[in-house]
Coordinates of C-alpha atoms in Angstrom, one line a residue:
X1 CA -2.5 -5.9 -32.6
X2 CA -4.8 -3.3 -31.5
X3 CA -8.1 -3.6 -29.5
X4 CA -9.7 -1.7 -32.2
X5 CA -8.9 -4.7 -34.6
X6 CA -10.7 -7.0 -32.2
X7 CA -13.8 -5.0 -32.2
X8 CA -13.8 -4.8 -36.0
X9 CA -13.7 -8.6 -36.5
X10 CA -17.3 -9.6 -36.8
X11 CA -16.5 -13.5 -36.3
X12 CA -15.4 -12.8 -32.7
X13 CA -18.7 -11.6 -31.6
X14 CA -17.3 -8.8 -29.2
X15 CA -19.4 -6.0 -28.0
X16 CA -17.8 -3.0 -26.3
X17 CA -19.3 -2.1 -23.0
X18 CA -16.8 0.6 -22.0
X19 CA -13.3 2.0 -22.7
X20 CA -13.8 3.8 -26.1
X21 CA -10.9 6.1 -25.5
X22 CA -8.5 3.0 -24.9
X23 CA -9.2 1.2 -28.1
X24 CA -5.6 1.9 -29.4
X25 CA -3.9 -0.3 -26.7
X26 CA -1.8 -3.0 -28.1
X27 CA -2.7 -6.7 -27.3
X28 CA 0.4 -8.9 -26.7
X29 CA -1.2 -12.0 -25.5
X30 CA -4.5 -13.8 -24.3
X31 CA -5.5 -15.6 -21.2
X32 CA -8.6 -17.4 -20.1
X33 CA -9.4 -17.7 -16.4
X34 CA -12.0 -17.7 -13.8
X35 CA -9.7 -17.4 -10.8
X36 CA -10.6 -14.8 -8.3
X37 CA -7.0 -13.4 -8.7
X38 CA -5.0 -14.6 -11.7
X39 CA -2.5 -11.7 -11.5
X40 CA 0.4 -13.9 -10.7
X41 CA 0.1 -15.5 -14.2
X42 CA -0.1 -12.4 -16.2
X43 CA 2.8 -10.7 -17.7
X44 CA 1.0 -7.5 -19.0
X45 CA -0.8 -6.5 -22.3
X46 CA -3.1 -9.4 -22.4
X47 CA -6.8 -9.7 -23.2
X48 CA -8.2 -11.6 -20.3
X49 CA -11.3 -13.7 -21.1
X50 CA -13.5 -14.8 -18.2
X51 CA -16.7 -16.5 -17.6
X52 CA -17.3 -14.6 -14.5
X53 CA -17.4 -17.8 -12.2
X54 CA -15.2 -15.8 -9.7
X55 CA -18.1 -13.4 -9.2
X56 CA -20.3 -14.4 -6.2
X57 CA -21.8 -11.0 -5.4
X58 CA -21.5 -7.5 -6.7
X59 CA -18.6 -6.4 -4.2
X60 CA -16.3 -9.0 -6.0
X61 CA -16.1 -6.8 -9.2
X62 CA -14.1 -3.8 -7.9
X63 CA -11.1 -5.9 -6.5
X64 CA -11.0 -8.2 -9.4
X65 CA -10.7 -5.2 -11.8
X66 CA -8.2 -3.5 -9.7
X67 CA -5.9 -6.5 -9.8
X68 CA -6.2 -6.7 -13.4
X69 CA -5.3 -3.0 -13.8
X70 CA -2.3 -3.7 -11.5
X71 CA -1.2 -6.5 -13.7
X72 CA -1.2 -4.3 -16.8
X73 CA -3.7 -6.2 -18.9
X74 CA -4.9 -4.5 -22.1
X75 CA -8.6 -5.3 -21.9
X76 CA -11.1 -7.7 -20.1
X77 CA -13.7 -9.7 -22.1
X78 CA -16.5 -11.3 -20.2
X79 CA -18.7 -14.1 -21.6
X80 CA -22.5 -13.9 -21.6
X81 CA -23.0 -17.7 -21.3
X82 CA -23.0 -17.8 -17.5
X83 CA -24.9 -14.8 -16.3
X84 CA -26.5 -13.5 -19.5
X85 CA -26.1 -9.7 -19.6
X86 CA -22.8 -8.4 -18.2
X87 CA -23.3 -7.2 -14.5
X88 CA -23.5 -3.4 -14.0
X89 CA -21.1 -3.6 -11.1
X90 CA -18.4 -5.0 -13.4
X91 CA -19.0 -2.3 -16.0
X92 CA -18.9 0.4 -13.4
X93 CA -15.6 -0.9 -11.9
X94 CA -14.0 -1.0 -15.4
X95 CA -15.1 2.5 -16.2
X96 CA -13.6 3.7 -12.9
X97 CA -10.1 2.2 -13.6
X98 CA -10.3 3.0 -17.5
X99 CA -10.1 -0.7 -18.3
X100 CA -11.7 -1.6 -21.7
X101 CA -14.4 -4.1 -21.2
X102 CA -15.9 -6.4 -24.1
X103 CA -19.0 -8.7 -23.9
X104 CA -18.5 -12.0 -25.7
X105 CA -21.7 -13.4 -27.2
X106 CA -22.7 -16.8 -25.8
X107 CA -22.5 -18.3 -29.3
X108 CA -18.8 -17.6 -29.4
X109 CA -16.3 -20.0 -27.7
X110 CA -13.4 -18.4 -25.9
X111 CA -11.2 -20.8 -28.0
X112 CA -12.2 -19.0 -31.1
X113 CA -11.1 -15.6 -29.6
X114 CA -8.0 -17.1 -28.2
X115 CA -6.9 -18.7 -31.5
X116 CA -7.5 -15.4 -33.5
X117 CA -5.4 -13.3 -31.0
X118 CA -2.5 -15.7 -30.9
X119 CA -2.4 -16.1 -34.6
X120 CA -2.4 -12.3 -35.0
X121 CA 0.2 -11.5 -32.3
X122 CA 2.5 -14.3 -33.3
X123 CA 2.6 -13.1 -37.0
X124 CA 3.2 -9.5 -36.0
X125 CA 6.1 -10.3 -33.6
X126 CA 7.8 -12.8 -35.7
X127 CA 10.1 -10.3 -37.5
X128 CA 11.0 -8.5 -34.2
X129 CA 11.4 -11.4 -31.8
X130 CA 15.1 -12.2 -32.8
X131 CA 16.3 -8.7 -32.2
X132 CA 14.6 -8.5 -28.9
X133 CA 16.0 -11.8 -27.7
X134 CA 19.4 -10.9 -28.8
X135 CA 19.5 -7.6 -26.8
X136 CA 17.9 -9.3 -23.7
X137 CA 20.6 -11.9 -23.8
X138 CA 23.3 -9.2 -24.0
X139 CA 21.7 -7.4 -21.0
X140 CA 21.5 -10.6 -19.0
X141 CA 25.3 -11.3 -19.7
X142 CA 26.4 -7.8 -18.6
X143 CA 23.6 -6.7 -16.5
X144 CA 23.1 -5.9 -12.8
X145 CA 25.2 -8.8 -11.4
X146 CA 28.2 -7.5 -13.4
X147 CA 28.0 -3.8 -12.8
X148 CA 24.7 -2.5 -11.7
X149 CA 22.0 -0.6 -13.2
X150 CA 24.6 1.8 -15.0
X151 CA 25.6 -1.1 -17.3
X152 CA 22.1 -1.8 -18.3
X153 CA 21.5 1.8 -19.1
X154 CA 24.8 2.1 -20.9
X155 CA 23.4 -0.5 -23.3
X156 CA 20.4 1.6 -23.9
X157 CA 22.6 4.5 -24.9
X158 CA 24.8 2.4 -27.3
X159 CA 22.0 0.3 -28.8
X160 CA 19.2 2.8 -29.1
X161 CA 20.8 6.2 -28.5
X162 CA 18.6 6.8 -25.5
X163 CA 19.5 8.9 -22.4
X164 CA 18.1 7.1 -19.3
X165 CA 18.1 7.4 -15.5
X166 CA 17.0 5.4 -12.6
X167 CA 15.2 7.4 -10.0
X168 CA 14.0 6.7 -6.5
X169 CA 10.3 7.4 -5.6
X170 CA 11.4 10.8 -4.5
X171 CA 13.5 11.6 -7.6
X172 CA 16.8 10.9 -6.1
X173 CA 19.2 9.7 -8.8
X174 CA 20.1 6.0 -8.4
X175 CA 21.9 5.4 -11.7
X176 CA 22.4 7.0 -15.1
X177 CA 23.9 5.9 -18.5
X178 CA 27.2 7.4 -19.8
X179 CA 25.2 9.0 -22.6
X180 CA 23.0 10.8 -19.9
X181 CA 25.7 12.9 -18.6
X182 CA 26.3 13.8 -15.0
X183 CA 22.6 13.7 -14.1
X184 CA 19.3 15.4 -14.5
X185 CA 19.0 19.2 -14.3
X186 CA 18.2 20.5 -10.8
X187 CA 14.7 19.7 -9.7
X188 CA 13.8 17.6 -12.7
X189 CA 14.2 14.2 -10.9
X190 CA 11.7 15.4 -8.2
X191 CA 9.2 16.6 -10.8
X192 CA 9.5 13.4 -12.8
X193 CA 8.9 11.4 -9.7
X194 CA 6.0 13.5 -8.7
X195 CA 4.4 12.9 -12.3
X196 CA 5.2 9.3 -12.0
X197 CA 3.6 8.7 -8.7
X198 CA 0.4 10.8 -9.7
X199 CA 0.0 8.7 -12.8
X200 CA 0.5 5.4 -11.0
X201 CA -2.0 6.4 -8.4
X202 CA -4.7 7.2 -11.1
X203 CA -4.2 3.8 -12.5
X204 CA -3.2 4.8 -15.9
X205 CA -1.1 2.3 -17.8
X206 CA 2.5 3.0 -18.5
X207 CA 4.8 4.2 -19.9
X208 CA 3.7 7.7 -18.5
X209 CA 4.8 10.6 -20.8
X210 CA 5.7 14.0 -19.3
X211 CA 6.9 17.1 -21.2
X212 CA 8.6 19.6 -18.8
X213 CA 8.6 23.4 -19.7
X214 CA 7.3 22.6 -23.2
X215 CA 10.7 21.4 -24.1
X216 CA 11.7 17.9 -23.1
X217 CA 9.6 14.8 -23.2
X218 CA 10.3 11.9 -20.9
X219 CA 8.7 8.4 -20.7
X220 CA 8.5 6.9 -17.3
X221 CA 8.6 3.2 -16.7
X222 CA 7.9 1.8 -13.3
X223 CA 10.5 -0.5 -11.8
X224 CA 8.6 -2.8 -9.5
X225 CA 10.6 -4.5 -6.7
X226 CA 9.8 -7.3 -4.2
X227 CA 8.8 -9.7 -6.7
X228 CA 5.9 -7.8 -8.1
X229 CA 5.3 -7.9 -11.9
X230 CA 5.8 -4.6 -13.6
X231 CA 2.8 -2.6 -14.2
X232 CA 3.2 -2.5 -17.9
X233 CA 5.3 -5.6 -18.9
X234 CA 4.6 -6.5 -22.4
X235 CA 5.6 -10.1 -23.2
X236 CA 3.4 -12.5 -25.1
X237 CA 1.3 -15.3 -23.5
X238 CA 0.8 -18.5 -25.0
X239 CA -3.0 -18.3 -24.4
X240 CA -3.3 -21.3 -22.1
X241 CA -5.6 -21.1 -19.1
X242 CA -3.7 -20.5 -15.8
X243 CA -4.7 -22.7 -13.0
X244 CA -3.6 -23.0 -9.4
X245 CA -4.3 -21.5 -6.2
X246 CA -3.8 -17.6 -5.6
X247 CA -1.6 -16.2 -2.9
X248 CA -3.6 -16.7 0.3
X249 CA -7.4 -16.7 0.7
X250 CA -7.9 -13.7 -1.5
X251 CA -4.8 -13.5 -3.7
X252 CA -1.8 -11.4 -3.2
X253 CA -3.9 -8.4 -2.4
X254 CA -4.6 -9.8 1.0
X255 CA -7.7 -11.1 2.8
X256 CA -9.3 -7.7 2.8
X257 CA -9.1 -7.3 -1.1
X258 CA -7.0 -4.2 -0.7
X259 CA -4.2 -3.5 -3.3
X260 CA -0.6 -2.9 -2.7
X261 CA -0.7 0.9 -3.2
X262 CA 2.1 1.4 -0.8
X263 CA 4.4 -0.5 -3.3
X264 CA 4.0 2.6 -5.6
X265 CA 5.4 4.9 -3.1
X266 CA 8.5 2.9 -2.6
X267 CA 9.2 1.7 -6.2
X268 CA 12.0 3.0 -8.4
X269 CA 11.3 4.4 -11.9
X270 CA 13.1 4.4 -15.2
X271 CA 13.1 7.9 -16.9
X272 CA 13.9 7.8 -20.6
X273 CA 14.4 11.2 -22.5
X274 CA 12.1 10.2 -25.4
X275 CA 8.5 10.2 -26.3
X276 CA 7.4 6.5 -26.3
X277 CA 4.0 7.2 -27.8
X278 CA 4.9 6.0 -31.2
X279 CA 7.6 3.4 -30.4
X280 CA 7.5 0.0 -32.0
X281 CA 6.5 -3.1 -29.9
X282 CA 10.1 -4.3 -30.1
X283 CA 11.5 -1.0 -28.4
X284 CA 8.8 -1.2 -25.8
X285 CA 9.6 -4.8 -24.9
X286 CA 13.1 -4.0 -24.6
X287 CA 12.5 -1.2 -22.1
X288 CA 10.2 -3.3 -20.1
X289 CA 13.1 -6.0 -20.1
X290 CA 15.4 -3.3 -18.7
X291 CA 13.0 -2.4 -15.8
X292 CA 12.9 -6.2 -14.8
X293 CA 16.6 -6.3 -14.9
X294 CA 16.8 -3.3 -12.7
X295 CA 14.2 -4.6 -10.4
X296 CA 16.3 -7.8 -9.9
X297 CA 19.2 -5.5 -8.9
X298 CA 16.9 -3.7 -6.4
X299 CA 15.8 -6.8 -4.9
X300 CA 19.4 -8.0 -4.4
X301 CA 20.3 -4.8 -2.7
X302 CA 17.2 -4.8 -0.5
X303 CA 18.1 -8.5 0.6
X304 CA 21.5 -7.1 1.6
X305 CA 19.6 -4.8 4.1
X306 CA 17.9 -7.7 5.7
X307 CA 20.5 -8.2 8.6
X308 CA 20.4 -4.4 9.3
X309 CA 16.6 -4.3 9.5
X310 CA 16.4 -7.4 11.7
X311 CA 18.9 -6.0 14.1
X312 CA 17.1 -2.7 14.3
X313 CA 13.9 -4.6 15.1
X314 CA 15.6 -6.5 17.8
X315 CA 16.8 -3.4 19.3
X316 CA 13.4 -1.8 19.2
X317 CA 11.7 -4.8 20.7
X318 CA 13.9 -4.5 23.6
X319 CA 13.4 -0.7 24.0
X320 CA 9.5 -1.2 23.8
X321 CA 9.4 -4.1 26.2
X322 CA 11.1 -1.9 28.8
X323 CA 14.4 -3.9 29.0
X324 CA 17.1 -2.6 31.2
X325 CA 19.3 0.1 29.6
X326 CA 22.3 -2.2 30.2
X327 CA 20.6 -5.0 28.1
X328 CA 19.8 -2.6 25.4
X329 CA 23.3 -1.2 25.4
X330 CA 24.8 -4.6 25.2
X331 CA 22.7 -5.4 22.1
X332 CA 23.7 -2.2 20.5
X333 CA 27.4 -3.0 21.0
X334 CA 26.9 -6.2 19.3
X335 CA 25.0 -4.8 16.4
X336 CA 27.3 -1.8 16.0
X337 CA 29.5 -3.2 13.3
X338 CA 26.4 -3.7 11.1
X339 CA 24.4 -0.7 12.1
X340 CA 27.1 1.9 12.3
X341 CA 30.0 0.5 10.1
X342 CA 33.1 2.8 10.2
X343 CA 31.8 5.3 12.6
X344 CA 34.5 4.8 15.0
X345 CA 33.1 6.2 18.3
X346 CA 29.9 5.4 20.0
X347 CA 27.2 7.4 18.2
X348 CA 24.4 9.6 19.5
X349 CA 20.9 8.3 18.3
X350 CA 17.7 10.0 17.0
X351 CA 14.5 8.1 16.5
X352 CA 12.3 8.8 13.5
X353 CA 8.7 7.4 13.4
X354 CA 6.7 7.3 10.0
X355 CA 3.2 6.2 9.3
X356 CA 1.0 6.3 6.1
X357 CA -2.7 6.6 6.7
X358 CA -5.3 5.8 3.9
X359 CA -8.1 8.3 3.4
X360 CA -10.6 5.4 3.4
X361 CA -9.4 4.4 6.9
X362 CA -6.6 2.1 8.0
X363 CA -2.9 2.4 7.5
X364 CA -0.3 1.2 5.0
X365 CA 1.6 -1.9 5.9
X366 CA 4.8 -1.4 7.7
X367 CA 7.2 -2.9 5.1
X368 CA 6.1 -0.3 2.4
X369 CA 6.5 2.6 5.0
X370 CA 9.9 1.0 6.0
X371 CA 11.2 1.3 2.4
X372 CA 9.8 4.8 2.1
X373 CA 11.5 6.0 5.3
X374 CA 14.7 4.6 4.3
X375 CA 14.4 6.7 1.2
X376 CA 13.4 10.0 3.0
X377 CA 16.4 9.7 5.3
X378 CA 18.7 9.3 2.6
X379 CA 20.7 12.4 1.6
X380 CA 18.8 13.9 -1.3
X381 CA 22.1 15.0 -2.9
X382 CA 23.5 11.5 -2.8
X383 CA 23.7 9.3 -5.7
X384 CA 23.2 5.4 -5.7
X385 CA 21.1 2.9 -3.8
X386 CA 23.5 2.4 -0.9
X387 CA 22.9 5.7 0.8
X388 CA 20.3 4.0 3.4
X389 CA 23.0 1.5 4.4
X390 CA 23.8 3.6 7.4
X391 CA 20.3 3.6 8.6
X392 CA 18.6 1.1 10.9
X393 CA 15.1 1.1 10.0
X394 CA 12.5 -1.5 11.4
X395 CA 8.6 -1.7 11.1
X396 CA 6.1 -2.7 13.8
X397 CA 2.6 -3.0 13.1
X398 CA 1.6 0.1 11.0
X399 CA 4.6 2.3 11.9
X400 CA 8.2 2.4 10.4
X401 CA 10.9 3.4 13.1
X402 CA 14.4 4.4 12.2
X403 CA 17.4 4.4 14.6
X404 CA 19.5 7.2 13.0
X405 CA 23.1 7.3 14.3
X406 CA 24.7 10.7 14.7
X407 CA 28.4 11.2 15.3
X408 CA 29.3 12.5 18.6
X409 CA 30.1 15.9 17.0
X410 CA 26.7 16.2 15.4
X411 CA 26.3 19.6 16.9
X412 CA 29.3 20.9 14.9
X413 CA 27.7 20.2 11.4
X414 CA 24.2 19.3 11.7
X415 CA 22.8 22.7 12.9
X416 CA 23.5 25.3 15.3
X417 CA 21.4 23.8 17.9
X418 CA 23.0 20.4 17.8
X419 CA 19.6 18.8 17.0
X420 CA 20.8 16.4 14.1
X421 CA 17.8 15.7 11.8
X422 CA 15.4 18.6 11.9
X423 CA 11.8 17.8 11.2
X424 CA 11.2 21.2 9.4
X425 CA 13.9 20.3 6.8
X426 CA 13.5 16.6 6.6
X427 CA 10.8 16.6 3.9
X428 CA 11.9 19.7 1.9
X429 CA 13.1 17.8 -1.1
X430 CA 10.6 15.0 -1.0
X431 CA 7.3 16.7 -0.2
X432 CA 6.5 17.4 -3.8
X433 CA 6.8 13.9 -5.2
X434 CA 5.2 12.2 -2.2
X435 CA 2.4 14.7 -2.1
X436 CA 1.6 13.8 -5.7
X437 CA 1.7 10.1 -4.8
X438 CA -0.7 10.6 -1.9
X439 CA -3.1 13.1 -3.1
X440 CA -6.7 11.9 -2.8
X441 CA -5.4 8.7 -1.4
X442 CA -3.6 9.0 2.0
X443 CA -1.3 10.9 4.4
X444 CA 2.4 10.5 5.4
X445 CA 3.2 11.8 9.0
X446 CA 6.7 11.7 10.7
X447 CA 8.0 12.5 14.2
X448 CA 11.4 13.3 15.0
X449 CA 13.0 12.9 18.6
X450 CA 15.7 14.8 20.0
X451 CA 19.2 13.3 20.0
X452 CA 20.1 11.0 22.9
X453 CA 23.5 10.0 24.0
X454 CA 23.0 6.5 25.4
X455 CA 20.8 3.4 25.2
X456 CA 19.1 4.6 28.5
X457 CA 17.5 7.5 26.5
X458 CA 16.2 5.4 23.6
X459 CA 12.8 4.5 25.2
X460 CA 12.1 8.2 25.9
X461 CA 13.3 9.1 22.4
X462 CA 10.8 6.5 20.9
X463 CA 8.0 7.9 22.8
X464 CA 8.9 11.5 21.9
X465 CA 9.0 10.5 18.2
X466 CA 5.6 9.0 18.4
X467 CA 4.2 12.0 20.3
X468 CA 5.7 14.3 17.5
X469 CA 4.2 12.1 14.7
X470 CA 0.7 12.5 16.3
X471 CA 1.1 16.3 16.3
X472 CA 2.1 16.1 12.7
X473 CA -1.1 14.0 11.9
X474 CA -3.2 16.9 13.5
X475 CA -1.9 19.3 10.7
X476 CA -3.4 19.8 7.2
X477 CA -1.5 18.5 4.3
X478 CA -0.6 15.1 2.6
X479 CA 3.0 15.1 4.0
X480 CA 3.7 16.5 7.5
X481 CA 6.4 16.3 10.1
X482 CA 6.9 17.5 13.7
X483 CA 10.0 17.6 15.8
X484 CA 10.8 17.1 19.6
X485 CA 11.1 21.0 20.1
X486 CA 7.4 21.3 19.4
X487 CA 6.5 19.2 22.4
X488 CA 7.3 21.9 24.9
X489 CA 4.6 24.3 23.8
X490 CA 0.8 24.5 23.5
X491 CA 1.3 22.9 20.0
X492 CA 1.5 19.6 21.6
X493 CA -1.7 20.1 23.5
X494 CA -4.0 21.6 20.9
X495 CA -4.2 18.6 18.5
X496 CA -5.5 16.3 21.2
X497 CA -8.4 18.8 22.3
X498 CA -11.7 17.2 21.2
X499 CA -13.5 18.9 18.3
X500 CA -16.5 19.6 20.3
X501 CA -14.6 21.4 23.1
X502 CA -12.7 23.3 20.5
X503 CA -15.8 24.5 18.8
X504 CA -17.5 25.5 22.3
X505 CA -14.4 27.3 23.4
X506 CA -13.7 29.4 20.4
X507 CA -17.4 30.1 19.8
X508 CA -17.8 31.5 23.3
X509 CA -14.9 33.9 22.8
X510 CA -14.8 34.8 19.1
X511 CA -18.4 34.4 17.7
X512 CA -19.6 37.7 19.3
X513 CA -16.5 39.5 17.7
X514 CA -17.1 37.9 14.2
X515 CA -20.8 38.8 14.3
X516 CA -20.0 42.5 15.2
X517 CA -17.3 42.5 12.4
X518 CA -19.8 41.2 10.0
X519 CA -22.4 43.8 10.8
X520 CA -20.2 46.8 11.3
X521 CA -16.9 45.9 9.4
X522 CA -15.1 46.9 12.5
X523 CA -12.2 44.4 12.0
X524 CA -12.2 43.4 15.8
X525 CA -10.6 40.0 15.1
X526 CA -7.6 41.4 13.1
X527 CA -7.3 44.0 15.8
X528 CA -7.2 41.3 18.5
X529 CA -4.6 39.3 16.7
X530 CA -2.3 42.2 16.2
X531 CA -2.7 43.3 19.7
X532 CA -1.7 40.0 21.1
X533 CA 1.2 39.6 18.6
X534 CA 2.5 42.9 19.8
X535 CA 2.4 41.6 23.5
X536 CA -0.2 44.2 24.4
X537 CA 1.9 47.3 23.4
X538 CA -0.6 50.1 22.5
X539 CA 2.0 52.0 20.5
X540 CA 3.5 49.1 18.5
X541 CA 0.0 47.6 17.8
X542 CA -1.4 51.1 16.6
X543 CA 1.7 51.5 14.4
X544 CA 1.2 48.1 12.8
X545 CA -2.5 48.6 12.1
X546 CA -1.8 52.2 11.0
X547 CA -4.4 53.5 13.6
X548 CA -4.5 56.3 16.2
X549 CA -3.9 54.9 19.6
X550 CA -7.3 56.2 20.6
X551 CA -8.9 54.3 17.8
X552 CA -7.1 51.1 19.0
X553 CA -8.2 51.7 22.6
X554 CA -11.8 52.0 21.3
X555 CA -11.6 48.8 19.5
X556 CA -10.0 46.9 22.4
X557 CA -12.7 48.4 24.6
X558 CA -15.4 46.9 22.3
X559 CA -13.8 43.5 22.5
X560 CA -13.7 43.6 26.1
X561 CA -17.4 44.8 26.2
X562 CA -18.7 42.0 23.8
X563 CA -16.7 39.2 25.5
X564 CA -16.8 40.2 29.1
X565 CA -12.9 39.8 29.2
X566 CA -10.1 42.0 30.4
X567 CA -7.2 42.2 27.9
X568 CA -4.9 43.6 30.6
X569 CA -5.1 40.1 32.4
X570 CA -2.7 37.5 31.4
X571 CA -5.2 34.6 31.7
X572 CA -7.7 36.3 29.4
X573 CA -4.9 37.2 26.9
X574 CA -4.0 33.5 27.0
X575 CA -7.6 32.3 26.4
X576 CA -7.8 34.7 23.4
X577 CA -4.6 33.3 22.0
X578 CA -5.5 29.7 22.3
X579 CA -9.0 30.5 20.7
X580 CA -7.4 32.1 17.8
X581 CA -5.0 29.3 17.2
X582 CA -7.8 26.6 17.4
X583 CA -10.1 28.5 15.2

């Protein structure tokens, strides 16, 4: 049944407080609760009835609504019996998250609303339920445990004639049905991943519909791993009040009431070449069942990485504790069969450090960043979920740290300089999707060390990667990386100069020139930049600016007069160079 039908039923006494544009949402169940976080008991698509006993002060409304949206409920109905008028803070929170909000008149019992919803939902679903159960049983029989996500997707092709793919959060192909052919067209996976992350970040309920190049429409379903319920799971609820303690002092969102936004950045998605806008409830239920089965498969494969992650963590603990190189080398030899299976010879190593910082302050948790770094380091042209199995990624605090093994002959095929992973190319294929997922919400920064040839160099490589990440963090943009080669120049120093020192230094040198340019349109700043770029060559600079040499000499003389500097002196040239870089 639709939310609009509830509002049109006078006997229910519902009054709409917000969400007029969302009244076509379908209600698949009902739940009554006053828990601070009932999300663990929600399947998605419910009308949640609450007496507001969970609300102690206005600050409680925002985290409660955020959890309800993450659980995928259809709408919230608040009773007026406890507090009278519904609090403005709850109305505002629902409006921010586009969650429809109803007020239930104090004369109407929640049991009346529950009975009406259950009766309507049960009647509408009775004819479709047998088909749904049969298809789910077939998928469970031949699903992930018997052949991976491809088998489940093949059933979509044979049963519903749907072309479907499972994609990583960066758009890398994990699996596809036989009906879908060899894969998505070039670049489409990354574009779909970007659209999915942007939609998930905005809190819009799925499936998310995307039309690319005005031709092909895709419906995108999130595949939530790690035990999280799917954002849009739509299975009926029996209407009983859920009771029991939430996860921890403030539920699964953690003690600070924050949500698990980082999980969105590391979740897979199911892309179906179809428009789900007009699908029947049976078909939507089936697709959500598919995402749950794929999520089970992902969790199983994540569990297989537990040993590798633990060994990487143990090695990094030794490195950070300053253990003797011989001790670190011994631990690496023991872990080698797991960390570098089949590599044969002792590898060289690179260290990559990643961190996700939120715009509101604080950093994303290490486990979410760990899964994201594993995906970033996978070969973008590879297919399947096992591509990170040769990576040893651990997390410590707010960082994820990868020990990346390189064959001893890395300099023969990884790049002409033998540097292995290059920071400037590491993010090429994933920058678009991750920027969409972090826009207005946070930043991802990575640092890459040089390759080291023994355990003795790992401590230095770790520090080098951390320094490089801090250089990346000083740059603009949502997704940035820096490499070890940038640590041997002024680029390393400039990000750590305090802002007030930067402003004073650049103002002293450049403000007189800017003011003169503003009054006389003299272009002294562009002339200075060109003169330094040409290493002080009068002829080359005049040619670049299309000026006579005498005109150039006049401008440089004016720069020296206004600033009291001499552009024939190396130290004055260096000061101008740094001022321009910091401005």
